[in-house]
Amino acid sequence: MTATLANRETTAYVESLLARLTLEQKVGQMIQPERMAITPDEVAEYHIGSVLSGGGSAPGANTAADWIAMNDAYWMASMRDAPNRVPIPLLYGVDAVHGHANVLGATVFPHNIGLGATRDPDLMERIAQITAREVLATGVDWTFAPTLAVAKHIYWGRTYESFSDDPHLVSSYAGALVRGLQQECGRGGVVACAKHWVGDGGTTNGRDQGNTAISEEELERTHMAPYLPALQEGVLTVMASFNSWNGVKCHGNRYLLTEVLKERLGFGGFVISDWDGVDYLSDDPAEAMAMAANAGVDMFMVSVEWKRCITHLLDHVRTGVVPMSRIDDAVRRILTVKHRYGLFDRPRPAERYWSSQDCLGAPEHREVAREAVRKSLVLLQNTNNILPLDRTARLLVAGKNADNRGHQCGGFTVAWQGTNGNEQIIGGTSIWEGIKAVAPHAQLSVDGSAANASAHDVAIVVIGERPYAEGMGDIRPAGLVAPGSSPEGRTAKLDAYGQTIELAVLHPEDLATIRAITRHGIPVVAVLVSGRPLIVDTELTETKAFVAAWLPGSEGQGVADVLFGDHAFTGVLPFAWPHITTRWPRGYGL
Ligand code: GLC
C-alpha cells in the first residue's frame, strides 16, 4: 500500500502556507531551472521552488565547498523576506545515480547493471545511505534516483542504469534504495526520485526516448511493478519519462500521470518532468505547457527557457486553460514534500550537519564501493581453472580499459557523457592500479605490444566500451529510425554509440590487443568493462577466462580482490547474455 505522505501536521502547515501564496508565488514553486540559467536574485524575484544540476553541471572548481556555497546562495535567496515574498526553502536536485559522481572526489559506485549482478538488496540500502550522505555533504537535498527502468533491449544507451530486465529483481531493490536514500526523512536522508514513469526500458529496438508499444497489462507487470515498493516506502518524487506509450508521450499522458500514479496508486508526492521533456509534446511551447500541467506534471525541469514557462503557465491560469485547482494541487504536493522532508526546519546549507562532515569519498564509503565491485563481477568462462591467478606470477596487463578510471566509471560521472583517463576521477583505483598494488611482477602494456613469452606467464586484458549516456549510448543499426522525443526525434540528432553489439566489430582494437598477446602463446584473462552485455563469441574462443565487470566505478581494486582469489566470484547475470541466440540465461555465473 502506498505510504501516506501528508500527516495532519503537514496538511495543516501546507494549507495555511498555500492560502498565503499569490498565483506568481505558486507558479514559481513549479519551476526548476538549470543552475547555469538562473541566479540567486532571480530565484528570489520569481519565487523559484527548485534548481538542478544537469549531468556534469558543477559550480566553481567542483569541490564540495563550491557546491555548498552555491546551494547556500540559492537557499538564502529563496528565504529572502520582502513585502511581495513568502520565504519557501528551495530544493536543489542532482543526478547522484551511482554515488554523487558529478563531484570531484566522490565515491563512485558501480552503475546499476553491476549492482543487479550482486542480488544483494541490503548492499543497495547501504550504498543508498552513503550516497545520501555524500549528497548532503555538498548542500544538495534531492537526487534523481533510483532509476527503476526494466531494460528490455540492450541496444538502449541507458541499459546500465537498469538493474535488470527482470521486474522482480528491480522490485527487490526499489524499497531498499528509497529507504537508504530518504532515511525516513531524517537528518541523513535526501529526497529520492523514482524514474522514469513509465516504460522507459521498453521502447522498440531500445531506442532512447522512443515508443513503448505494449499492452497495458505488460506495462503494469513489467514497468510499473518496481514502483509499488518505492511508493510503499514513501518515495517523495517521481520523474515523468521521455518515452511514449503506444504513441502518447508520458509527459502529456493524464491517464498515466494522474489517474494511475496519483489516483489509483495513491502517490502523494509530486511529479517532475524530465529535462525539457515538456517541449516534445507540441511544436507550440505554450500548448506543451498546458498539456503537461493538465496531464499531471507538478514541477517543470527546464534547462533554459524557464521565464517563458512561467509566462505560459500564468496565462493558462488566467484564461482557464489550466484550472487553478490544478495549480493548487501541484503546489500542495510540492509543499507537502518539502515539509515532509523537513526542509522548513533545516538550517541554511552552509550550517547543516553534513556540510561540515567532509565525508565525500571517505575511506569507509570506498570500502563499500569496493565490496560492491567484488560482488558485481560475473565469471562467464574459466578454462582449465586459470582463475584465481597467482599474484606472484609474471603478469602482463593490457587493454584500453585497464588503466582508465574514467572509462570504468561510465556516464554520469563528472561529465554527462563520462570522462577518459584517470585525472578527473580523484581517489579510487583503476583496475591496473588495483592489480599493481598486490602483484609485484605486473607490467602494463595497454596495446599488448610488450608481450614476451619469456617474460610473461599470463595476461589480463581489460576491454569493452567507452563511457556514454542516454541516446548517445544507443546501438542503432544503420538506417534504423524510430520516433524519439520529438516529431523529428531529438535522439536522432544524438549520435548513436554504434551500430552493432558485436564487440569484435564495435571495438576491434580489443581483439587486436588480445591477439598481440596470444600470438606469443601467453594465455589471456579478459575483463569486459561495458554498460551492457555484448556479443563476444570471438573474444571468448581466444581467451581462457572471461569476466563481466560492467561499469565498476572508482574502486577498481575490487577486480583484483577477486582475480587473485581473496574473494570468490559470486555475481550472476542480471540480463541474459546475447549470442547469435542467447548464450547464457539470466542467473548464469560460475
Ligand atoms: C536527463 C535524464 C534524467 C536526468 C535529468 C537531469 O535527460 O533523462 O534521468 O535525471 O535529465 O539530468
Coordinates of C-alpha atoms and ligand atoms in Angstrom, one line a residue:
M1 CA 0.0 0.0 0.0
T2 CA 1.4 3.4 -0.9
A3 CA 2.6 5.4 2.1
T4 CA 0.6 8.4 3.1
L5 CA 3.0 11.4 2.9
A6 CA 0.8 14.1 4.4
N7 CA 0.1 13.6 8.1
R8 CA -2.1 16.1 9.9
E9 CA 0.7 18.4 10.9
T10 CA 2.0 18.6 7.3
T11 CA -1.5 19.1 5.9
A12 CA -2.2 21.9 8.3
Y13 CA 1.1 23.6 7.6
V14 CA 0.7 23.2 3.8
E15 CA -2.8 24.5 3.7
S16 CA -2.0 27.6 5.7
L17 CA 1.0 28.3 3.6
L18 CA -0.8 27.7 0.3
A19 CA -3.6 30.1 1.3
R20 CA -1.0 32.9 1.6
L21 CA 0.5 32.5 -1.8
T22 CA -0.2 34.6 -4.9
L23 CA -0.5 33.0 -8.3
E24 CA 3.0 34.1 -9.2
Q25 CA 4.4 32.6 -6.0
K26 CA 2.6 29.3 -6.6
V27 CA 3.8 29.1 -10.2
G28 CA 7.3 29.9 -9.1
Q29 CA 7.3 26.8 -6.9
M30 CA 6.5 24.7 -10.0
I31 CA 9.6 25.7 -12.0
Q32 CA 13.0 24.0 -11.8
P33 CA 15.6 25.8 -13.9
E34 CA 19.1 24.5 -14.5
R35 CA 21.8 26.3 -12.4
M36 CA 23.5 27.8 -15.5
A37 CA 20.3 29.7 -16.4
I38 CA 19.4 31.3 -13.2
T39 CA 21.0 33.5 -10.5
P40 CA 20.1 33.6 -6.8
D41 CA 18.5 37.0 -7.3
E42 CA 16.2 35.6 -10.0
V43 CA 15.3 32.7 -7.6
A44 CA 14.1 35.3 -5.1
E45 CA 12.4 37.5 -7.7
Y46 CA 10.5 34.7 -9.4
H47 CA 9.8 32.6 -6.2
I48 CA 11.6 29.6 -7.7
G49 CA 11.0 26.3 -5.8
S50 CA 13.9 24.3 -7.1
V51 CA 17.1 24.4 -9.2
L52 CA 19.0 21.5 -10.6
S53 CA 22.4 20.5 -12.0
G54 CA 22.2 18.6 -15.2
G55 CA 24.8 15.9 -15.7
G56 CA 28.2 17.4 -15.3
S57 CA 26.9 20.9 -14.4
A58 CA 29.0 21.9 -11.4
P59 CA 29.9 25.2 -9.7
G60 CA 33.4 26.6 -9.4
A61 CA 36.1 24.0 -9.2
N62 CA 33.6 21.3 -8.5
T63 CA 34.6 20.8 -4.9
A64 CA 32.2 20.1 -2.0
A65 CA 32.8 23.6 -0.7
D66 CA 31.9 25.1 -4.1
W67 CA 28.6 23.1 -4.1
I68 CA 27.8 24.2 -0.5
A69 CA 28.5 27.8 -1.4
M70 CA 26.2 27.6 -4.5
N71 CA 23.4 25.9 -2.6
D72 CA 23.7 28.3 0.3
A73 CA 23.3 31.2 -2.1
Y74 CA 20.2 29.8 -3.8
W75 CA 18.6 28.8 -0.4
M76 CA 19.2 32.2 1.1
A77 CA 17.6 33.8 -2.0
S78 CA 14.6 31.5 -1.7
M79 CA 14.3 32.5 2.0
R80 CA 14.7 36.2 1.4
D81 CA 11.9 38.1 3.3
A82 CA 10.4 41.0 1.3
P83 CA 6.9 42.6 1.1
N84 CA 6.0 40.6 -2.0
R85 CA 7.7 37.4 -1.0
V86 CA 6.8 34.3 1.2
P87 CA 10.0 32.5 2.2
I88 CA 9.9 28.9 1.0
P89 CA 13.1 26.9 1.1
L90 CA 14.5 25.8 -2.3
L91 CA 15.2 22.1 -3.1
Y92 CA 18.3 21.5 -5.2
G93 CA 18.3 18.4 -7.4
V94 CA 21.1 16.4 -8.9
D95 CA 21.8 13.0 -10.6
A96 CA 23.6 11.1 -7.9
V97 CA 22.8 7.9 -9.7
H98 CA 25.9 5.8 -8.7
G99 CA 27.2 7.9 -5.8
H100 CA 27.4 11.7 -6.1
A101 CA 29.5 11.1 -9.2
N102 CA 29.2 14.6 -10.6
V103 CA 31.5 15.9 -7.9
L104 CA 35.3 15.5 -7.9
G105 CA 36.5 13.1 -5.2
A106 CA 33.1 11.5 -4.6
T107 CA 32.8 7.7 -4.1
V108 CA 31.7 6.3 -7.5
F109 CA 29.7 3.1 -7.1
P110 CA 29.2 0.5 -9.8
H111 CA 26.4 1.5 -12.2
N112 CA 23.0 -0.2 -11.6
I113 CA 23.6 -3.1 -14.1
G114 CA 26.6 -4.3 -12.0
L115 CA 24.6 -3.9 -8.8
G116 CA 21.9 -6.1 -10.4
A117 CA 24.6 -8.9 -10.6
T118 CA 25.1 -8.8 -6.8
R119 CA 21.5 -9.8 -5.9
D120 CA 22.0 -8.0 -2.6
P121 CA 19.2 -5.7 -1.5
D122 CA 21.0 -5.0 1.8
L123 CA 24.0 -3.7 -0.1
M124 CA 21.7 -1.5 -2.1
E125 CA 20.4 0.1 1.1
R126 CA 24.0 0.7 2.4
I127 CA 25.0 2.2 -1.0
A128 CA 22.0 4.5 -1.0
Q129 CA 22.6 5.6 2.6
I130 CA 26.2 6.5 1.7
T131 CA 25.1 8.3 -1.4
A132 CA 22.7 10.4 0.6
R133 CA 25.5 11.4 2.9
E134 CA 27.8 12.5 0.1
V135 CA 24.9 14.4 -1.5
L136 CA 24.2 16.1 1.8
A137 CA 27.9 16.9 2.2
T138 CA 27.6 19.2 -0.8
G139 CA 24.5 21.0 0.5
V140 CA 22.2 19.2 -2.0
D141 CA 19.0 17.6 -0.7
W142 CA 17.4 15.8 -3.7
T143 CA 18.7 13.1 -6.1
F144 CA 17.0 11.9 -9.3
A145 CA 17.4 8.3 -8.2
P146 CA 16.6 5.4 -8.1
T147 CA 16.2 4.5 -11.7
L148 CA 13.6 1.7 -11.8
A149 CA 13.8 1.1 -15.5
V150 CA 13.4 -2.5 -16.7
A151 CA 15.6 -2.5 -19.8
K152 CA 14.2 -5.0 -22.3
H153 CA 16.6 -4.2 -25.2
I154 CA 20.4 -4.0 -24.6
Y155 CA 20.6 -1.6 -27.6
W156 CA 19.4 1.1 -25.2
G157 CA 22.0 3.6 -24.2
R158 CA 20.6 3.5 -20.6
T159 CA 20.8 -0.2 -20.1
Y160 CA 23.5 0.3 -17.5
E161 CA 21.1 2.4 -15.4
S162 CA 18.8 -0.6 -15.2
F163 CA 19.3 -3.2 -12.5
S164 CA 17.8 -6.0 -14.7
D165 CA 15.4 -6.9 -17.4
D166 CA 13.6 -8.8 -14.7
P167 CA 11.0 -6.6 -12.9
H168 CA 11.2 -8.9 -9.8
L169 CA 14.9 -8.2 -9.3
V170 CA 14.3 -4.4 -9.8
S171 CA 11.4 -4.6 -7.4
S172 CA 13.5 -6.3 -4.8
Y173 CA 15.9 -3.3 -4.7
A174 CA 13.4 -0.4 -5.0
G175 CA 12.2 -0.3 -1.4
A176 CA 15.8 -0.7 0.0
L177 CA 17.1 2.1 -2.3
V178 CA 14.3 4.6 -1.3
R179 CA 14.8 3.7 2.4
G180 CA 18.5 4.1 2.1
L181 CA 18.2 7.5 0.3
Q182 CA 15.4 9.1 2.3
Q183 CA 16.3 7.7 5.7
E184 CA 12.7 8.3 6.9
C185 CA 13.3 12.0 6.1
G186 CA 15.8 12.1 8.9
R187 CA 18.9 14.2 9.1
G188 CA 20.9 11.7 7.0
G189 CA 18.3 11.5 4.2
V190 CA 17.7 13.2 0.9
V191 CA 14.6 13.4 -1.3
A192 CA 14.5 10.4 -3.7
C193 CA 13.0 10.3 -7.2
A194 CA 11.7 7.1 -8.8
K195 CA 12.3 7.3 -12.5
H196 CA 11.3 7.3 -15.3
W197 CA 7.5 6.9 -15.2
V198 CA 6.7 4.8 -17.2
G199 CA 8.0 2.2 -19.6
D200 CA 11.4 3.8 -20.3
G201 CA 13.1 0.4 -20.7
G202 CA 10.6 -1.0 -23.1
T203 CA 10.9 1.1 -26.2
T204 CA 11.0 -0.5 -29.7
N205 CA 14.6 -1.5 -30.5
G206 CA 15.7 0.0 -27.2
R207 CA 15.6 3.5 -28.8
D208 CA 16.2 6.1 -26.1
Q209 CA 13.1 8.2 -25.6
G210 CA 11.3 6.1 -28.2
N211 CA 7.9 4.4 -28.3
T212 CA 7.0 1.6 -25.9
A213 CA 4.4 -0.3 -27.8
I214 CA 3.0 -2.9 -25.4
S215 CA -0.3 -3.8 -23.7
E216 CA -1.4 -2.1 -20.5
E217 CA -1.1 -5.5 -18.8
E218 CA 2.5 -5.8 -19.9
L219 CA 3.2 -2.1 -18.9
E220 CA 1.9 -2.9 -15.4
R221 CA 3.5 -6.2 -15.0
T222 CA 6.9 -5.2 -16.2
H223 CA 7.5 -1.4 -15.9
M224 CA 5.1 -0.3 -13.2
A225 CA 5.8 -3.1 -10.8
P226 CA 9.0 -1.8 -9.3
Y227 CA 7.3 1.5 -8.4
L228 CA 5.0 -0.3 -6.0
P229 CA 7.6 -1.0 -3.3
A230 CA 9.1 2.5 -3.9
L231 CA 5.7 4.1 -3.2
Q232 CA 5.2 1.8 -0.2
E233 CA 8.5 3.2 1.1
G234 CA 7.1 6.7 0.7
V235 CA 9.3 7.9 -2.3
L236 CA 8.7 11.6 -2.3
T237 CA 9.1 12.4 -6.1
V238 CA 8.6 10.6 -9.4
M239 CA 10.1 11.7 -12.7
A240 CA 8.0 11.5 -15.9
S241 CA 9.6 9.6 -18.8
F242 CA 10.6 10.9 -22.2
N243 CA 9.2 7.8 -23.9
S244 CA 5.8 7.4 -25.4
W245 CA 3.4 4.6 -24.6
N246 CA 1.6 3.4 -27.7
G247 CA 2.3 6.7 -29.4
V248 CA 1.3 9.0 -26.5
K249 CA 4.1 10.8 -24.7
C250 CA 4.2 10.1 -20.9
H251 CA 4.7 13.8 -20.2
G252 CA 1.3 14.5 -21.7
N253 CA -0.5 11.3 -20.6
R254 CA -3.0 12.2 -17.9
Y255 CA -4.1 8.6 -17.6
L256 CA -0.6 7.5 -16.6
L257 CA 0.5 10.6 -14.5
T258 CA -2.8 11.3 -12.7
E259 CA -5.3 8.5 -13.0
V260 CA -2.9 5.6 -12.4
L261 CA 0.0 7.1 -10.4
K262 CA -1.8 9.6 -8.3
E263 CA -5.3 8.3 -8.0
R264 CA -5.2 4.6 -8.4
L265 CA -1.8 4.1 -6.7
G266 CA -2.2 7.0 -4.3
F267 CA 1.1 8.7 -4.9
G268 CA 1.1 11.8 -2.6
G269 CA 4.4 13.4 -3.7
F270 CA 5.0 15.4 -6.8
V271 CA 5.8 14.5 -10.4
I272 CA 8.7 16.3 -12.0
S273 CA 9.2 16.5 -15.8
D274 CA 12.4 15.3 -17.4
W275 CA 14.9 17.7 -19.0
D276 CA 12.8 19.9 -21.3
G277 CA 10.6 16.8 -21.7
V278 CA 7.5 19.0 -21.9
D279 CA 8.8 20.6 -25.1
Y280 CA 8.3 17.4 -27.1
L281 CA 4.5 17.4 -26.6
S282 CA 3.9 20.1 -29.2
D283 CA 5.7 22.5 -31.5
D284 CA 3.9 25.2 -29.6
P285 CA 5.7 25.7 -26.2
A286 CA 2.6 27.3 -24.7
E287 CA 0.4 24.4 -25.7
A288 CA 3.0 21.9 -24.5
M289 CA 3.0 23.5 -21.0
A290 CA -0.8 23.3 -20.8
M291 CA -0.8 19.7 -21.9
A292 CA 1.8 18.7 -19.3
A293 CA 0.3 20.7 -16.5
N294 CA -3.2 19.3 -17.2
A295 CA -1.8 15.7 -17.5
G296 CA -0.3 15.9 -14.0
V297 CA 3.2 17.3 -14.2
D298 CA 3.7 19.3 -11.0
M299 CA 7.2 20.6 -11.4
F300 CA 8.9 21.6 -14.7
M301 CA 12.6 20.8 -15.2
V302 CA 13.6 23.5 -17.7
S303 CA 17.1 23.8 -19.0
V304 CA 17.0 27.4 -20.1
E305 CA 13.6 28.8 -21.1
W306 CA 12.2 28.9 -17.6
K307 CA 10.8 32.5 -17.8
R308 CA 8.8 31.5 -20.8
C309 CA 7.4 28.6 -18.9
I310 CA 6.3 30.9 -16.1
T311 CA 4.6 33.3 -18.6
H312 CA 2.7 30.5 -20.3
L313 CA 1.5 28.9 -17.0
L314 CA 0.3 32.3 -15.7
D315 CA -1.5 33.0 -18.9
H316 CA -3.1 29.5 -18.9
V317 CA -4.5 30.0 -15.4
R318 CA -5.8 33.4 -16.3
T319 CA -7.5 32.1 -19.4
G320 CA -8.8 29.0 -17.7
V321 CA -6.8 26.6 -19.9
V322 CA -5.2 25.3 -16.8
P323 CA -7.6 25.4 -13.8
M324 CA -6.5 27.0 -10.6
S325 CA -7.3 23.7 -8.9
R326 CA -4.5 22.0 -10.9
I327 CA -2.0 24.7 -9.8
D328 CA -3.1 24.3 -6.2
D329 CA -2.8 20.5 -6.4
A330 CA 0.7 20.8 -7.8
V331 CA 1.9 23.3 -5.3
R332 CA 0.2 21.4 -2.4
R333 CA 2.2 18.4 -3.5
I334 CA 5.5 20.3 -3.7
L335 CA 5.0 21.9 -0.3
T336 CA 4.0 18.6 1.2
V337 CA 7.2 17.0 0.0
K338 CA 9.3 20.0 1.4
H339 CA 7.5 19.8 4.7
R340 CA 7.5 16.0 5.0
Y341 CA 11.2 16.0 4.2
G342 CA 11.8 18.6 7.0
L343 CA 13.1 21.3 4.7
F344 CA 11.4 24.1 6.5
D345 CA 13.2 23.1 9.7
R346 CA 16.7 22.7 8.2
P347 CA 19.2 25.5 8.6
R348 CA 20.9 27.1 5.6
P349 CA 23.1 24.6 3.6
A350 CA 26.3 26.1 4.9
E351 CA 25.2 25.4 8.5
R352 CA 23.8 21.9 8.1
Y353 CA 25.4 19.0 9.9
W354 CA 26.6 17.1 6.9
S355 CA 28.1 20.2 5.3
S356 CA 30.9 20.1 7.8
Q357 CA 31.5 16.3 7.9
D358 CA 33.9 16.2 5.0
C359 CA 32.6 12.6 4.2
L360 CA 32.9 12.9 0.4
G361 CA 34.9 9.9 -0.8
A362 CA 35.6 8.8 2.8
P363 CA 37.6 5.5 3.1
E364 CA 34.7 3.7 4.7
H365 CA 32.5 4.7 1.8
R366 CA 35.0 3.5 -0.7
E367 CA 35.3 0.1 1.1
V368 CA 31.5 -0.4 0.5
A369 CA 32.0 0.5 -3.2
R370 CA 34.9 -2.0 -3.4
E371 CA 32.7 -4.7 -1.9
A372 CA 30.0 -3.8 -4.5
V373 CA 32.6 -4.2 -7.3
R374 CA 33.6 -7.6 -6.0
K375 CA 30.0 -8.8 -5.8
S376 CA 29.2 -7.4 -9.2
L377 CA 31.8 -9.5 -11.2
V378 CA 30.3 -12.4 -13.2
L379 CA 32.7 -15.2 -14.2
L380 CA 31.5 -16.4 -17.7
Q381 CA 34.3 -18.7 -18.7
N382 CA 37.3 -20.2 -16.8
T383 CA 39.1 -22.7 -19.0
N384 CA 41.4 -25.0 -17.0
N385 CA 40.5 -23.0 -13.9
I386 CA 43.1 -20.5 -14.8
L387 CA 41.4 -18.2 -12.3
P388 CA 42.2 -17.3 -9.5
L389 CA 45.6 -16.1 -10.6
D390 CA 48.8 -16.3 -8.6
R391 CA 49.7 -12.8 -7.6
T392 CA 53.4 -13.5 -7.8
A393 CA 53.1 -14.6 -11.5
R394 CA 54.8 -12.6 -14.2
L395 CA 51.6 -10.7 -15.3
L396 CA 51.1 -8.6 -18.4
V397 CA 48.1 -6.2 -18.0
A398 CA 46.7 -4.7 -21.2
G399 CA 43.6 -3.2 -22.8
K400 CA 42.2 0.3 -23.3
N401 CA 40.1 0.0 -20.1
A402 CA 43.0 -1.3 -17.9
D403 CA 44.2 2.0 -16.6
N404 CA 41.3 4.3 -17.2
R405 CA 39.2 5.3 -14.2
G406 CA 37.0 7.5 -16.4
H407 CA 36.1 4.5 -18.6
Q408 CA 35.4 2.2 -15.7
C409 CA 33.0 4.8 -14.2
G410 CA 31.0 5.3 -17.4
G411 CA 28.4 8.0 -17.9
F412 CA 27.0 10.5 -15.4
T413 CA 30.5 10.8 -13.8
V414 CA 32.0 14.3 -13.6
A415 CA 30.6 14.9 -17.1
W416 CA 27.2 13.9 -18.5
Q417 CA 28.9 11.6 -21.0
G418 CA 31.6 10.5 -18.5
T419 CA 35.4 11.1 -18.9
N420 CA 38.5 9.5 -20.3
G421 CA 41.7 8.8 -18.3
N422 CA 42.4 8.9 -14.6
E423 CA 42.8 12.6 -13.9
Q424 CA 39.2 13.6 -13.3
I425 CA 38.4 10.6 -11.1
I426 CA 40.0 11.7 -7.8
G427 CA 40.5 8.9 -5.4
G428 CA 39.9 5.2 -6.1
T429 CA 42.0 2.9 -8.3
S430 CA 42.0 1.9 -11.9
I431 CA 41.8 -1.8 -12.5
W432 CA 45.5 -1.8 -13.3
E433 CA 46.3 0.2 -10.2
G434 CA 44.4 -2.4 -8.1
I435 CA 46.4 -5.2 -9.7
K436 CA 49.7 -3.4 -9.4
A437 CA 49.1 -2.9 -5.7
V438 CA 49.0 -6.7 -5.0
A439 CA 51.0 -8.2 -7.8
P440 CA 54.7 -7.3 -7.6
H441 CA 55.6 -8.6 -11.1
A442 CA 52.7 -7.0 -13.0
Q443 CA 53.6 -4.9 -16.1
L444 CA 51.3 -2.6 -18.0
S445 CA 51.2 -2.5 -21.8
V446 CA 48.0 -1.0 -23.0
D447 CA 48.1 -2.3 -26.6
G448 CA 49.9 -5.6 -25.5
S449 CA 52.9 -4.8 -27.6
A450 CA 55.3 -5.6 -24.7
A451 CA 54.1 -9.2 -24.7
N452 CA 57.0 -11.7 -24.4
A453 CA 56.6 -15.4 -23.8
S454 CA 59.9 -15.4 -21.8
A455 CA 58.8 -12.6 -19.6
H456 CA 55.1 -13.2 -19.1
D457 CA 53.2 -16.2 -17.7
V458 CA 49.6 -14.8 -18.1
A459 CA 47.9 -11.7 -19.3
I460 CA 44.8 -9.7 -18.1
V461 CA 43.3 -7.8 -20.9
V462 CA 40.6 -5.2 -19.9
I463 CA 38.4 -4.5 -22.9
G464 CA 34.9 -3.1 -23.7
E465 CA 33.1 0.2 -24.1
R466 CA 33.9 3.9 -23.6
P467 CA 31.5 6.0 -21.5
Y468 CA 28.2 7.1 -22.8
A469 CA 24.9 8.4 -21.5
E470 CA 21.3 8.3 -22.8
G471 CA 20.7 8.4 -26.6
M472 CA 24.5 8.7 -27.2
G473 CA 24.7 5.2 -25.8
D474 CA 22.2 3.7 -28.2
I475 CA 23.1 0.9 -30.6
R476 CA 21.2 1.8 -33.7
P477 CA 21.8 -0.3 -36.8
A478 CA 22.3 2.0 -39.8
G479 CA 19.1 3.4 -41.1
L480 CA 17.1 2.4 -38.0
V481 CA 14.9 5.4 -37.3
A482 CA 12.2 5.3 -34.6
P483 CA 10.3 8.2 -33.1
G484 CA 12.4 9.9 -30.5
S485 CA 11.4 12.6 -28.1
S486 CA 10.0 14.9 -30.7
P487 CA 8.5 14.5 -34.1
E488 CA 11.8 14.5 -35.8
G489 CA 13.3 12.5 -32.9
R490 CA 15.7 14.5 -30.7
T491 CA 17.8 11.4 -30.2
A492 CA 18.1 11.2 -34.0
K493 CA 20.4 14.1 -33.6
L494 CA 22.4 12.5 -30.8
D495 CA 25.0 10.3 -32.5
A496 CA 24.4 6.7 -31.5
Y497 CA 27.3 4.8 -29.8
G498 CA 27.5 2.2 -32.6
Q499 CA 25.5 0.0 -35.0
T500 CA 26.2 -3.4 -33.5
I501 CA 26.6 -5.1 -30.1
E502 CA 29.2 -7.4 -31.6
L503 CA 32.4 -6.3 -29.7
A504 CA 34.8 -7.5 -32.5
V505 CA 33.1 -5.1 -34.8
L506 CA 32.2 -2.3 -32.3
H507 CA 35.7 -2.2 -30.8
P508 CA 38.1 -4.2 -33.0
E509 CA 41.0 -2.8 -31.0
D510 CA 40.2 -5.2 -28.2
L511 CA 40.6 -8.3 -30.3
A512 CA 43.8 -6.8 -31.7
T513 CA 45.2 -6.4 -28.2
I514 CA 44.2 -9.9 -27.2
R515 CA 45.9 -11.3 -30.4
A516 CA 49.0 -9.2 -29.8
I517 CA 49.4 -11.3 -26.7
T518 CA 48.1 -14.8 -27.6
R519 CA 50.3 -14.9 -30.7
H520 CA 53.2 -15.3 -28.2
G521 CA 51.3 -18.3 -26.6
I522 CA 50.5 -16.3 -23.5
P523 CA 47.1 -17.2 -22.0
V524 CA 44.6 -14.3 -21.6
V525 CA 42.1 -13.5 -18.9
A526 CA 39.6 -11.0 -20.4
V527 CA 37.8 -8.4 -18.2
L528 CA 34.9 -6.7 -20.0
V529 CA 34.1 -3.1 -18.9
S530 CA 30.8 -2.3 -20.5
G531 CA 27.4 -0.8 -19.9
R532 CA 25.6 -3.9 -21.2
P533 CA 26.1 -7.5 -22.3
L534 CA 27.8 -7.7 -25.8
I535 CA 28.3 -10.4 -28.3
V536 CA 31.8 -11.7 -27.6
D537 CA 31.9 -15.1 -29.3
T538 CA 35.3 -14.5 -30.9
E539 CA 36.9 -13.0 -27.8
L540 CA 35.6 -16.0 -25.8
T541 CA 37.2 -18.5 -28.1
E542 CA 40.6 -16.7 -28.0
T543 CA 40.8 -16.2 -24.2
K544 CA 41.0 -18.6 -21.3
A545 CA 38.8 -16.8 -18.8
F546 CA 36.2 -14.1 -19.3
V547 CA 34.8 -11.8 -16.6
A548 CA 31.9 -9.3 -17.0
A549 CA 32.9 -6.3 -14.8
W550 CA 30.1 -3.9 -16.1
L551 CA 30.9 -0.3 -15.0
P552 CA 32.7 -0.8 -11.7
G553 CA 33.1 2.9 -10.7
S554 CA 36.1 4.4 -8.8
E555 CA 37.1 1.3 -6.8
G556 CA 38.8 -0.8 -9.5
Q557 CA 40.7 -2.6 -6.7
G558 CA 37.7 -4.8 -6.3
V559 CA 38.5 -6.5 -9.5
A560 CA 42.0 -7.6 -8.3
D561 CA 40.4 -8.8 -5.0
V562 CA 38.6 -11.5 -7.0
L563 CA 41.0 -12.2 -9.8
F564 CA 43.6 -13.3 -7.2
G565 CA 41.2 -15.2 -5.1
D566 CA 40.9 -13.1 -2.0
H567 CA 37.2 -13.2 -2.7
A568 CA 35.2 -15.7 -4.7
F569 CA 33.1 -14.8 -7.8
T570 CA 29.5 -14.5 -6.6
G571 CA 27.9 -12.3 -9.2
V572 CA 25.3 -13.7 -11.6
L573 CA 24.0 -12.2 -14.8
P574 CA 21.2 -9.6 -14.3
F575 CA 20.5 -9.8 -18.1
A576 CA 20.6 -12.8 -20.5
W577 CA 23.9 -12.7 -22.4
P578 CA 23.5 -12.4 -26.2
H579 CA 24.9 -14.7 -28.7
I580 CA 23.5 -15.1 -32.2
T581 CA 21.0 -16.7 -29.9
T582 CA 21.1 -16.3 -26.1
R583 CA 24.4 -17.7 -24.9
W584 CA 23.8 -17.7 -21.2
P585 CA 20.5 -17.1 -19.4
R586 CA 19.9 -14.5 -16.7
G587 CA 21.1 -16.1 -13.4
Y588 CA 24.2 -17.8 -15.0
G589 CA 27.6 -17.4 -13.4
L590 CA 30.3 -19.9 -12.5
Ligands
GLC1 C1 18.3 13.6 -18.2 C2 17.7 12.2 -17.8 C3 17.2 12.1 -16.4 C4 18.0 13.1 -15.5 C5 17.7 14.5 -16.0 C6 18.5 15.6 -15.2 O1 17.9 13.9 -19.5 O2 16.7 11.7 -18.6 O3 17.4 10.8 -15.9 O4 17.6 13.0 -14.1 O5 17.9 14.7 -17.4 O6 19.9 15.4 -15.6

